[in-house]
Amino acid sequence: MLDRIFSDEPFMVLKNSLKAASKRQEVISNNIANVNTPGFKKSDVVFEDALKGAIASSSGSKKLTRTDPKHMAGAASSPAGEVTVKEFTINETSMALNGNNVDIDDEMSKLAKNGLYYTALSDLMKRRFESLKSVLK
């Protein structure tokens, strides 16, 4: 039963989203640390677009049909919980003469945005655990 609670889709999406935010924090910190390193190319993380794609691809094909208005609306299963975080290096741009492409203002903006995102996700996870805790009491 515990396996089912901790492997349902909303939990897996939250878990993978927290992993993505954590990885993004690591990547942004690495970009900032190398802002003056000649030839350094910044990296970024892709997760949200893959998650949107997974949700969109599964929503049409596995949607449950209500045949009576008294039926509860069912949730369709999707591979959204299986989306993984991908890191990639951006080689196309160059912001400085030394070949470095890190824009410190852009990285600081991304750092603040990611911090807010991580805080919101951890708050959602906390609420999920609190609701499970209240059910178990």
Short mmCIF file of C-alpha atoms in Angstrom, two decimals:
data_model
loop_
_atom_site.label_atom_id
_atom_site.label_comp_id
_atom_site.label_asym_id
_atom_site.label_seq_id
_atom_site.Cartn_x
_atom_site.Cartn_y
_atom_site.Cartn_z
CA MET A 1 0.00 0.00 0.00
CA LEU A 2 2.87 2.40 0.81
CA ASP A 3 4.38 1.67 -2.60
CA ARG A 4 1.15 2.81 -4.21
CA ILE A 5 1.06 6.03 -2.16
CA PHE A 6 4.63 6.96 -3.04
CA SER A 7 4.48 5.92 -6.69
CA ASP A 8 1.29 7.62 -7.81
CA GLU A 9 1.58 10.21 -10.53
CA PRO A 10 1.23 13.44 -8.50
CA PHE A 11 3.89 12.28 -6.04
CA MET A 12 6.25 11.23 -8.83
CA VAL A 13 5.75 14.54 -10.67
CA LEU A 14 6.51 16.49 -7.49
CA LYS A 15 9.52 14.30 -6.72
CA ASN A 16 10.96 14.67 -10.23
CA SER A 17 10.22 18.40 -10.26
CA LEU A 18 12.15 18.82 -7.00
CA LYS A 19 15.04 16.85 -8.50
CA ALA A 20 14.97 19.12 -11.58
CA ALA A 21 14.97 22.29 -9.45
CA SER A 22 17.86 20.92 -7.39
CA LYS A 23 19.84 20.04 -10.52
CA ARG A 24 19.08 23.48 -12.00
CA GLN A 25 20.40 25.12 -8.82
CA GLU A 26 23.60 23.11 -9.18
CA VAL A 27 23.99 24.06 -12.86
CA ILE A 28 23.32 27.78 -12.25
CA SER A 29 25.78 27.79 -9.34
CA ASN A 30 28.40 26.22 -11.60
CA ASN A 31 27.72 28.85 -14.29
CA ILE A 32 28.11 31.66 -11.74
CA ALA A 33 31.29 30.15 -10.32
CA ASN A 34 32.80 30.12 -13.82
CA VAL A 35 31.72 33.60 -14.91
CA ASN A 36 35.37 34.66 -15.38
CA THR A 37 36.74 31.37 -16.71
CA PRO A 38 38.02 31.82 -20.28
CA GLY A 39 36.27 29.58 -22.79
CA PHE A 40 33.66 28.34 -20.31
CA LYS A 41 30.26 27.58 -21.84
CA LYS A 42 27.18 27.77 -19.66
CA SER A 43 24.81 24.86 -19.14
CA ASP A 44 21.07 24.65 -18.60
CA VAL A 45 18.51 22.06 -17.52
CA VAL A 46 15.48 20.84 -19.48
CA PHE A 47 12.59 19.35 -17.58
CA GLU A 48 9.37 21.39 -17.71
CA ASP A 49 8.95 21.16 -21.49
CA ALA A 50 9.43 17.38 -21.37
CA LEU A 51 6.87 17.19 -18.55
CA LYS A 52 4.36 19.27 -20.54
CA GLY A 53 4.94 17.03 -23.55
CA ALA A 54 4.42 13.86 -21.53
CA ILE A 55 1.19 15.20 -20.04
CA ALA A 56 -0.09 16.41 -23.42
CA SER A 57 0.75 13.15 -25.19
CA SER A 58 -1.04 11.03 -22.61
CA SER A 59 -4.10 13.20 -21.96
CA GLY A 60 -5.90 12.44 -25.21
CA SER A 61 -5.29 8.74 -25.55
CA LYS A 62 -6.04 7.46 -22.06
CA LYS A 63 -8.79 9.79 -20.95
CA LEU A 64 -11.64 8.10 -19.12
CA THR A 65 -15.15 8.60 -20.37
CA ARG A 66 -18.03 9.39 -18.03
CA THR A 67 -21.17 7.59 -19.15
CA ASP A 68 -23.35 8.91 -16.33
CA PRO A 69 -23.30 12.34 -14.64
CA LYS A 70 -23.22 10.59 -11.25
CA HIS A 71 -19.90 8.93 -12.07
CA MET A 72 -16.77 10.37 -10.55
CA ALA A 73 -14.31 11.88 -12.98
CA GLY A 74 -11.37 9.53 -13.24
CA ALA A 75 -7.76 10.45 -13.55
CA ALA A 76 -5.92 9.09 -16.53
CA SER A 77 -2.54 7.59 -15.98
CA SER A 78 0.36 9.15 -17.84
CA PRO A 79 4.12 8.80 -18.08
CA ALA A 80 4.53 12.29 -16.51
CA GLY A 81 6.19 10.78 -13.45
CA GLU A 82 8.84 9.14 -15.62
CA VAL A 83 10.20 12.36 -17.16
CA THR A 84 13.88 12.82 -16.36
CA VAL A 85 16.08 15.88 -15.97
CA LYS A 86 18.48 16.62 -18.83
CA GLU A 87 21.46 18.96 -18.66
CA PHE A 88 22.93 20.47 -21.79
CA THR A 89 25.72 22.90 -22.65
CA ILE A 90 24.99 26.05 -24.66
CA ASN A 91 27.80 26.50 -27.18
CA GLU A 92 26.23 28.89 -29.68
CA THR A 93 26.58 32.19 -27.83
CA SER A 94 29.62 34.11 -26.66
CA MET A 95 29.24 37.05 -24.26
CA ALA A 96 32.91 37.95 -23.84
CA LEU A 97 36.07 38.12 -25.91
CA ASN A 98 37.55 35.22 -23.95
CA GLY A 99 34.85 32.85 -25.28
CA ASN A 100 32.86 32.71 -22.05
CA ASN A 101 29.09 32.94 -22.58
CA VAL A 102 27.87 33.40 -18.97
CA ASP A 103 25.71 36.50 -18.41
CA ILE A 104 25.84 37.08 -14.65
CA ASP A 105 22.61 39.11 -14.60
CA ASP A 106 20.75 36.35 -16.44
CA GLU A 107 22.18 33.68 -14.12
CA MET A 108 21.25 35.65 -10.98
CA SER A 109 17.71 36.08 -12.34
CA LYS A 110 17.48 32.33 -13.03
CA LEU A 111 18.82 31.61 -9.54
CA ALA A 112 16.09 33.71 -7.89
CA LYS A 113 13.38 32.20 -10.10
CA ASN A 114 14.55 28.67 -9.39
CA GLY A 115 14.63 29.38 -5.64
CA LEU A 116 10.98 30.45 -5.74
CA TYR A 117 10.09 27.41 -7.84
CA TYR A 118 11.84 25.04 -5.42
CA THR A 119 10.13 26.68 -2.42
CA ALA A 120 6.69 26.31 -4.07
CA LEU A 121 7.36 22.65 -4.91
CA SER A 122 8.60 21.81 -1.43
CA ASP A 123 5.51 23.52 0.02
CA LEU A 124 3.29 21.33 -2.19
CA MET A 125 5.19 18.22 -1.10
CA LYS A 126 4.85 19.26 2.55
CA ARG A 127 1.08 19.68 2.12
CA ARG A 128 0.86 16.24 0.51
CA PHE A 129 2.62 14.64 3.46
CA GLU A 130 0.47 16.59 5.93
CA SER A 131 -2.70 15.31 4.24
CA LEU A 132 -1.36 11.74 4.38
CA LYS A 133 -0.49 12.25 8.04
CA SER A 134 -4.01 13.48 8.82
CA VAL A 135 -5.51 10.45 7.06
CA LEU A 136 -3.35 8.09 9.10
CA LYS A 137 -4.42 9.66 12.42
#
